[in-house]
PDB file of C-alpha atoms in Angstrom:
ATOM      1  CA  UNK A1234      48.613  23.572  25.188  1.00  0.00           C
ATOM      2  CA  UNK A1235      49.093  21.450  28.288  1.00  0.00           C
ATOM      3  CA  UNK A1236      50.194  17.902  27.521  1.00  0.00           C
ATOM      4  CA  UNK A1237      50.537  14.714  29.571  1.00  0.00           C
ATOM      5  CA  UNK A1238      52.065  11.563  28.052  1.00  0.00           C
ATOM      6  CA  UNK A1239      51.967   8.234  29.800  1.00  0.00           C
ATOM      7  CA  UNK A1240      53.982   5.149  28.933  1.00  0.00           C
ATOM      8  CA  UNK A1241      53.747   2.376  28.229  1.00  0.00           C
ATOM      9  CA  UNK A1242      50.134   2.440  27.076  1.00  0.00           C
ATOM     10  CA  UNK A1243      49.589  -1.125  28.194  1.00  0.00           C
ATOM     11  CA  UNK A1244      51.502  -3.673  30.210  1.00  0.00           C
ATOM     12  CA  UNK A1245      51.042  -7.334  31.052  1.00  0.00           C
ATOM     13  CA  UNK A1246      52.893  -8.755  34.050  1.00  0.00           C
ATOM     14  CA  UNK A1247      52.659 -11.806  36.354  1.00  0.00           C
ATOM     15  CA  UNK A1248      51.700 -11.701  39.977  1.00  0.00           C
ATOM     16  CA  UNK A1249      54.667 -10.744  42.141  1.00  0.00           C
ATOM     17  CA  UNK A1250      56.341  -8.612  39.526  1.00  0.00           C
ATOM     18  CA  UNK A1251      57.288  -4.950  40.138  1.00  0.00           C
ATOM     19  CA  UNK A1252      56.053  -2.449  37.572  1.00  0.00           C
ATOM     20  CA  UNK A1253      56.986   1.160  36.882  1.00  0.00           C
ATOM     21  CA  UNK A1254      54.500   3.403  35.130  1.00  0.00           C
ATOM     22  CA  UNK A1255      55.667   6.663  33.595  1.00  0.00           C
ATOM     23  CA  UNK A1256      54.149  10.088  33.173  1.00  0.00           C
ATOM     24  CA  UNK A1257      55.758  13.080  31.504  1.00  0.00           C
ATOM     25  CA  UNK A1258      54.199  16.473  31.160  1.00  0.00           C
ATOM     26  CA  UNK A1259      54.389  19.953  29.706  1.00  0.00           C
ATOM     27  CA  UNK A1260      52.118  22.411  31.435  1.00  0.00           C
ATOM     28  CA  UNK A1261      51.989  26.084  32.143  1.00  0.00           C
ATOM     29  CA  UNK A1262      51.457  27.125  35.802  1.00  0.00           C
ATOM     30  CA  UNK A1263      51.999  23.645  37.263  1.00  0.00           C
ATOM     31  CA  UNK A1264      50.297  23.087  40.586  1.00  0.00           C
ATOM     32  CA  UNK A1265      50.254  19.347  41.218  1.00  0.00           C
ATOM     33  CA  UNK A1266      50.419  15.900  39.588  1.00  0.00           C
ATOM     34  CA  UNK A1267      47.884  13.311  40.483  1.00  0.00           C
ATOM     35  CA  UNK A1268      47.667   9.512  39.944  1.00  0.00           C
ATOM     36  CA  UNK A1269      44.356   7.650  39.744  1.00  0.00           C
ATOM     37  CA  UNK A1270      43.355   4.046  39.434  1.00  0.00           C
ATOM     38  CA  UNK A1271      40.349   3.180  37.306  1.00  0.00           C
ATOM     39  CA  UNK A1272      38.660  -0.147  37.354  1.00  0.00           C
ATOM     40  CA  UNK A1273      35.201  -0.423  35.946  1.00  0.00           C
ATOM     41  CA  UNK A1274      33.787   2.846  37.178  1.00  0.00           C
ATOM     42  CA  UNK A1275      35.119   6.215  38.309  1.00  0.00           C
ATOM     43  CA  UNK A1276      38.799   6.954  38.770  1.00  0.00           C
ATOM     44  CA  UNK A1277      39.870   6.652  42.394  1.00  0.00           C
ATOM     45  CA  UNK A1278      42.493   8.893  43.821  1.00  0.00           C
ATOM     46  CA  UNK A1279      45.968   7.387  44.610  1.00  0.00           C
ATOM     47  CA  UNK A1280      48.465  10.214  45.086  1.00  0.00           C
ATOM     48  CA  UNK A1281      48.926  13.934  44.746  1.00  0.00           C
ATOM     49  CA  UNK A1282      52.463  15.217  44.243  1.00  0.00           C
ATOM     50  CA  UNK A1283      53.591  18.808  44.415  1.00  0.00           C
ATOM     51  CA  UNK A1284      57.247  18.699  45.448  1.00  0.00           C
ATOM     52  CA  UNK A1285      60.238  17.127  43.673  1.00  0.00           C
ATOM     53  CA  UNK A1286      61.993  14.191  45.166  1.00  0.00           C
ATOM     54  CA  UNK A1287      59.518  13.426  47.938  1.00  0.00           C
ATOM     55  CA  UNK A1288      58.198   9.917  47.627  1.00  0.00           C
ATOM     56  CA  UNK A1289      54.640   9.207  48.548  1.00  0.00           C
ATOM     57  CA  UNK A1290      53.730   5.662  49.579  1.00  0.00           C
ATOM     58  CA  UNK A1291      50.623   3.671  50.179  1.00  0.00           C
ATOM     59  CA  UNK A1292      51.141   0.015  50.804  1.00  0.00           C
ATOM     60  CA  UNK A1293      52.780  -1.525  47.747  1.00  0.00           C
ATOM     61  CA  UNK A1294      52.343   1.664  45.706  1.00  0.00           C
ATOM     62  CA  UNK A1295      54.711   4.573  45.639  1.00  0.00           C
ATOM     63  CA  UNK A1296      55.213   7.631  43.477  1.00  0.00           C
ATOM     64  CA  UNK A1297      57.721  10.377  43.038  1.00  0.00           C
ATOM     65  CA  UNK A1298      57.851  13.605  41.056  1.00  0.00           C
ATOM     66  CA  UNK A1299      60.755  15.241  39.215  1.00  0.00           C
ATOM     67  CA  UNK A1300      59.803  18.887  38.502  1.00  0.00           C
ATOM     68  CA  UNK A1301      63.103  19.634  36.738  1.00  0.00           C
ATOM     69  CA  UNK A1302      62.740  16.814  34.224  1.00  0.00           C
ATOM     70  CA  UNK A1303      58.917  17.111  34.211  1.00  0.00           C
ATOM     71  CA  UNK A1304      57.977  13.511  34.970  1.00  0.00           C
ATOM     72  CA  UNK A1305      56.583  11.229  37.568  1.00  0.00           C
ATOM     73  CA  UNK A1306      56.669   7.491  38.149  1.00  0.00           C
ATOM     74  CA  UNK A1307      54.216   5.185  39.873  1.00  0.00           C
ATOM     75  CA  UNK A1308      55.762   1.990  41.214  1.00  0.00           C
ATOM     76  CA  UNK A1309      53.812  -1.064  42.210  1.00  0.00           C
ATOM     77  CA  UNK A1310      55.731  -3.816  44.005  1.00  0.00           C
ATOM     78  CA  UNK A1311      54.596  -7.454  44.404  1.00  0.00           C
ATOM     79  CA  UNK A1312      51.731  -6.983  41.992  1.00  0.00           C
ATOM     80  CA  UNK A1313      48.393  -8.747  42.515  1.00  0.00           C
ATOM     81  CA  UNK A1314      45.563  -9.495  40.166  1.00  0.00           C
ATOM     82  CA  UNK A1315      43.638  -6.762  41.913  1.00  0.00           C
ATOM     83  CA  UNK A1316      46.067  -4.231  40.605  1.00  0.00           C
ATOM     84  CA  UNK A1317      44.746  -4.841  37.114  1.00  0.00           C
ATOM     85  CA  UNK A1318      43.285  -1.474  36.086  1.00  0.00           C
ATOM     86  CA  UNK A1319      43.883   1.677  34.069  1.00  0.00           C
ATOM     87  CA  UNK A1320      46.282   4.037  35.801  1.00  0.00           C
ATOM     88  CA  UNK A1321      45.679   7.632  34.953  1.00  0.00           C
ATOM     89  CA  UNK A1322      48.174  10.504  35.425  1.00  0.00           C
ATOM     90  CA  UNK A1323      46.795  14.052  35.567  1.00  0.00           C
ATOM     91  CA  UNK A1324      48.469  17.419  35.868  1.00  0.00           C
ATOM     92  CA  UNK A1325      46.789  20.257  37.598  1.00  0.00           C
ATOM     93  CA  UNK A1326      47.395  23.750  36.268  1.00  0.00           C
ATOM     94  CA  UNK A1327      46.410  27.033  37.718  1.00  0.00           C
ATOM     95  CA  UNK A1328      44.141  29.050  35.445  1.00  0.00           C
ATOM     96  CA  UNK A1329      43.359  32.293  37.258  1.00  0.00           C
ATOM     97  CA  UNK A1330      43.350  33.041  40.933  1.00  0.00           C
ATOM     98  CA  UNK A1331      42.588  29.749  42.712  1.00  0.00           C
ATOM     99  CA  UNK A1332      40.918  28.221  39.659  1.00  0.00           C
ATOM    100  CA  UNK A1333      42.631  25.139  38.306  1.00  0.00           C
ATOM    101  CA  UNK A1334      42.040  22.389  35.813  1.00  0.00           C
ATOM    102  CA  UNK A1335      43.284  18.861  35.222  1.00  0.00           C
ATOM    103  CA  UNK A1336      44.770  17.546  32.043  1.00  0.00           C
ATOM    104  CA  UNK A1337      44.857  13.759  31.817  1.00  0.00           C
ATOM    105  CA  UNK A1338      47.166  11.410  29.991  1.00  0.00           C
ATOM    106  CA  UNK A1339      45.560   8.584  28.017  1.00  0.00           C
ATOM    107  CA  UNK A1340      46.129   6.071  30.752  1.00  0.00           C
ATOM    108  CA  UNK A1341      48.130   2.931  31.175  1.00  0.00           C
ATOM    109  CA  UNK A1342      46.270  -0.419  31.105  1.00  0.00           C
ATOM    110  CA  UNK A1343      47.980  -2.826  33.463  1.00  0.00           C
ATOM    111  CA  UNK A1344      46.989  -6.489  33.379  1.00  0.00           C
ATOM    112  CA  UNK A1345      48.384  -8.775  36.141  1.00  0.00           C
ATOM    113  CA  UNK A1346      48.176 -12.448  35.291  1.00  0.00           C
ATOM    114  CA  UNK A1347      47.994 -15.091  38.093  1.00  0.00           C
TER     115      UNK A1347
ATOM    116  CA  UNK B 694      32.972  10.608  50.521  1.00  0.00           C
ATOM    117  CA  UNK B 695      32.386  13.773  48.488  1.00  0.00           C
ATOM    118  CA  UNK B 696      28.722  12.913  47.962  1.00  0.00           C
ATOM    119  CA  UNK B 697      28.623  13.195  44.225  1.00  0.00           C
ATOM    120  CA  UNK B 698      25.645  11.789  42.369  1.00  0.00           C
ATOM    121  CA  UNK B 699      25.342  11.658  38.602  1.00  0.00           C
ATOM    122  CA  UNK B 700      22.056  11.079  36.763  1.00  0.00           C
ATOM    123  CA  UNK B 701      21.088   9.301  34.731  1.00  0.00           C
ATOM    124  CA  UNK B 702      23.568   6.421  34.928  1.00  0.00           C
ATOM    125  CA  UNK B 703      22.806   5.288  31.407  1.00  0.00           C
ATOM    126  CA  UNK B 704      21.047   6.952  28.556  1.00  0.00           C
ATOM    127  CA  UNK B 705      20.330   6.149  24.918  1.00  0.00           C
ATOM    128  CA  UNK B 706      19.169   9.067  22.766  1.00  0.00           C
ATOM    129  CA  UNK B 707      18.638   9.824  19.136  1.00  0.00           C
ATOM    130  CA  UNK B 708      20.798  12.109  17.047  1.00  0.00           C
ATOM    131  CA  UNK B 709      19.591  15.632  17.082  1.00  0.00           C
ATOM    132  CA  UNK B 710      17.783  15.558  20.405  1.00  0.00           C
ATOM    133  CA  UNK B 711      18.895  17.696  23.422  1.00  0.00           C
ATOM    134  CA  UNK B 712      20.177  15.777  26.454  1.00  0.00           C
ATOM    135  CA  UNK B 713      20.908  17.091  29.961  1.00  0.00           C
ATOM    136  CA  UNK B 714      23.125  15.251  32.447  1.00  0.00           C
ATOM    137  CA  UNK B 715      23.067  16.167  36.086  1.00  0.00           C
ATOM    138  CA  UNK B 716      25.769  16.237  38.752  1.00  0.00           C
ATOM    139  CA  UNK B 717      24.638  16.740  42.310  1.00  0.00           C
ATOM    140  CA  UNK B 718      26.907  17.214  45.293  1.00  0.00           C
ATOM    141  CA  UNK B 719      26.032  17.495  48.927  1.00  0.00           C
ATOM    142  CA  UNK B 720      29.113  19.088  50.482  1.00  0.00           C
ATOM    143  CA  UNK B 721      29.105  22.631  49.196  1.00  0.00           C
ATOM    144  CA  UNK B 722      32.222  22.247  47.008  1.00  0.00           C
ATOM    145  CA  UNK B 723      32.939  25.307  44.977  1.00  0.00           C
ATOM    146  CA  UNK B 724      34.689  23.735  42.005  1.00  0.00           C
ATOM    147  CA  UNK B 725      32.946  21.266  39.730  1.00  0.00           C
ATOM    148  CA  UNK B 726      34.020  19.775  36.411  1.00  0.00           C
ATOM    149  CA  UNK B 727      32.567  17.752  33.547  1.00  0.00           C
ATOM    150  CA  UNK B 728      34.867  15.333  31.694  1.00  0.00           C
ATOM    151  CA  UNK B 729      34.253  12.859  28.968  1.00  0.00           C
ATOM    152  CA  UNK B 730      36.202   9.643  28.670  1.00  0.00           C
ATOM    153  CA  UNK B 731      36.828   7.878  25.308  1.00  0.00           C
ATOM    154  CA  UNK B 732      39.086   4.985  24.346  1.00  0.00           C
ATOM    155  CA  UNK B 733      42.441   6.287  23.241  1.00  0.00           C
ATOM    156  CA  UNK B 734      41.817   9.814  24.600  1.00  0.00           C
ATOM    157  CA  UNK B 735      41.729   9.469  28.348  1.00  0.00           C
ATOM    158  CA  UNK B 736      39.634  12.025  30.184  1.00  0.00           C
ATOM    159  CA  UNK B 737      39.075  15.352  28.586  1.00  0.00           C
ATOM    160  CA  UNK B 738      37.673  18.489  30.234  1.00  0.00           C
ATOM    161  CA  UNK B 739      34.415  19.794  28.766  1.00  0.00           C
ATOM    162  CA  UNK B 740      33.464  22.633  31.078  1.00  0.00           C
ATOM    163  CA  UNK B 741      34.074  23.587  34.639  1.00  0.00           C
ATOM    164  CA  UNK B 742      32.561  25.824  37.277  1.00  0.00           C
ATOM    165  CA  UNK B 743      34.088  27.832  40.101  1.00  0.00           C
ATOM    166  CA  UNK B 744      30.901  29.005  41.681  1.00  0.00           C
ATOM    167  CA  UNK B 745      27.236  29.692  41.068  1.00  0.00           C
ATOM    168  CA  UNK B 746      26.794  31.130  37.612  1.00  0.00           C
ATOM    169  CA  UNK B 747      30.570  31.034  37.101  1.00  0.00           C
ATOM    170  CA  UNK B 748      31.587  28.600  34.369  1.00  0.00           C
ATOM    171  CA  UNK B 749      34.215  28.329  31.709  1.00  0.00           C
ATOM    172  CA  UNK B 750      35.149  26.098  28.771  1.00  0.00           C
ATOM    173  CA  UNK B 751      37.498  23.196  28.756  1.00  0.00           C
ATOM    174  CA  UNK B 752      39.361  21.676  25.866  1.00  0.00           C
ATOM    175  CA  UNK B 753      36.336  19.916  24.209  1.00  0.00           C
ATOM    176  CA  UNK B 754      33.452  22.251  24.835  1.00  0.00           C
ATOM    177  CA  UNK B 755      31.990  22.477  21.363  1.00  0.00           C
ATOM    178  CA  UNK B 756      28.439  21.154  21.273  1.00  0.00           C
ATOM    179  CA  UNK B 757      28.052  21.356  25.085  1.00  0.00           C
ATOM    180  CA  UNK B 758      26.725  23.959  27.432  1.00  0.00           C
ATOM    181  CA  UNK B 759      26.571  24.031  31.264  1.00  0.00           C
ATOM    182  CA  UNK B 760      24.658  25.729  33.917  1.00  0.00           C
ATOM    183  CA  UNK B 761      25.144  26.176  37.635  1.00  0.00           C
ATOM    184  CA  UNK B 762      22.251  27.969  39.258  1.00  0.00           C
ATOM    185  CA  UNK B 763      22.929  26.610  42.711  1.00  0.00           C
ATOM    186  CA  UNK B 764      26.075  25.267  44.398  1.00  0.00           C
ATOM    187  CA  UNK B 765      24.944  21.627  44.565  1.00  0.00           C
ATOM    188  CA  UNK B 766      23.982  21.145  40.912  1.00  0.00           C
ATOM    189  CA  UNK B 767      26.098  21.333  37.712  1.00  0.00           C
ATOM    190  CA  UNK B 768      24.194  20.503  34.606  1.00  0.00           C
ATOM    191  CA  UNK B 769      25.742  19.509  31.245  1.00  0.00           C
ATOM    192  CA  UNK B 770      23.578  19.912  28.188  1.00  0.00           C
ATOM    193  CA  UNK B 771      24.227  18.471  24.725  1.00  0.00           C
ATOM    194  CA  UNK B 772      22.321  20.944  22.616  1.00  0.00           C
ATOM    195  CA  UNK B 773      21.780  18.603  19.679  1.00  0.00           C
ATOM    196  CA  UNK B 774      23.323  15.212  20.351  1.00  0.00           C
ATOM    197  CA  UNK B 775      25.602  13.655  17.719  1.00  0.00           C
ATOM    198  CA  UNK B 776      27.107  10.171  17.492  1.00  0.00           C
ATOM    199  CA  UNK B 777      30.505  11.655  18.284  1.00  0.00           C
ATOM    200  CA  UNK B 778      29.202  12.561  21.726  1.00  0.00           C
ATOM    201  CA  UNK B 779      28.683   8.888  22.649  1.00  0.00           C
ATOM    202  CA  UNK B 780      30.937   8.635  25.621  1.00  0.00           C
ATOM    203  CA  UNK B 781      31.165   8.173  29.373  1.00  0.00           C
ATOM    204  CA  UNK B 782      30.732  11.443  31.159  1.00  0.00           C
ATOM    205  CA  UNK B 783      32.220  12.033  34.568  1.00  0.00           C
ATOM    206  CA  UNK B 784      31.550  14.870  36.947  1.00  0.00           C
ATOM    207  CA  UNK B 785      34.266  15.787  39.460  1.00  0.00           C
ATOM    208  CA  UNK B 786      34.833  18.086  42.369  1.00  0.00           C
ATOM    209  CA  UNK B 787      38.004  19.253  44.016  1.00  0.00           C
ATOM    210  CA  UNK B 788      38.171  19.034  47.747  1.00  0.00           C
ATOM    211  CA  UNK B 789      40.564  19.352  50.644  1.00  0.00           C
ATOM    212  CA  UNK B 790      41.489  15.879  51.878  1.00  0.00           C
ATOM    213  CA  UNK B 791      43.985  16.584  54.704  1.00  0.00           C
ATOM    214  CA  UNK B 792      45.877  19.617  55.745  1.00  0.00           C
ATOM    215  CA  UNK B 793      47.897  20.789  52.797  1.00  0.00           C
ATOM    216  CA  UNK B 794      46.550  18.035  50.543  1.00  0.00           C
ATOM    217  CA  UNK B 795      43.596  17.899  48.270  1.00  0.00           C
ATOM    218  CA  UNK B 796      42.367  15.950  45.296  1.00  0.00           C
ATOM    219  CA  UNK B 797      39.684  15.561  42.732  1.00  0.00           C
ATOM    220  CA  UNK B 798      36.878  13.121  43.304  1.00  0.00           C
ATOM    221  CA  UNK B 799      34.833  11.705  40.495  1.00  0.00           C
ATOM    222  CA  UNK B 800      31.157  10.665  40.281  1.00  0.00           C
ATOM    223  CA  UNK B 801      30.241   7.211  39.054  1.00  0.00           C
ATOM    224  CA  UNK B 802      29.771   8.392  35.434  1.00  0.00           C
ATOM    225  CA  UNK B 803      26.961   8.530  32.886  1.00  0.00           C
ATOM    226  CA  UNK B 804      27.199   6.261  29.889  1.00  0.00           C
ATOM    227  CA  UNK B 805      25.557   8.087  26.986  1.00  0.00           C
ATOM    228  CA  UNK B 806      24.841   6.453  23.606  1.00  0.00           C
ATOM    229  CA  UNK B 807      23.665   8.583  20.720  1.00  0.00           C
ATOM    230  CA  UNK B 808      22.095   6.517  17.933  1.00  0.00           C
TER     231      UNK B 808
END
């Protein structure tokens, strides 16, 4: 059974802090790892990672994947109150042919205090 | 914008009644998914579809059925709603975003309460 574990489950920081969110996984037929941010509604896409050691960046957010050790981290630098959200890690696995499915972790609730 | 619309946005229903949730997309995406999200469990896959009339079960499919009679619509039916099916339901599609990159896009969700 595919498994995705995120840690910590919740985190409270102050504006300006740097945070690191962790995601480890066990999955058969790995295809990609995805990070999402969820505020009040639907999850919104942040990053998709397929190759080890290649950092993806978007503004103050960055993420990297280690396919040997089966984990990924999401870094947020100079946090702002608008970064407060649930951060979801999901692993995509191939099923058959081009079919795939996502398995999600439980999410990390980040609260950024002014 | 993947053009995903879920309906209804909110619904309250009684235990034992059938309920159908609709996911509509306008961009001819082949793959569509239904997830439920519950506190402490994250998002869990209920059913998915890889084409018209092609569907398969996810990890929490018991008590749910789906149908996809045309590309744009993926319906999720709770055959006889139970309180344990109170949840937020998300539809998703997978799409190509840029060359060599793709992702899953989610609808706005349906909040279902079974009383």
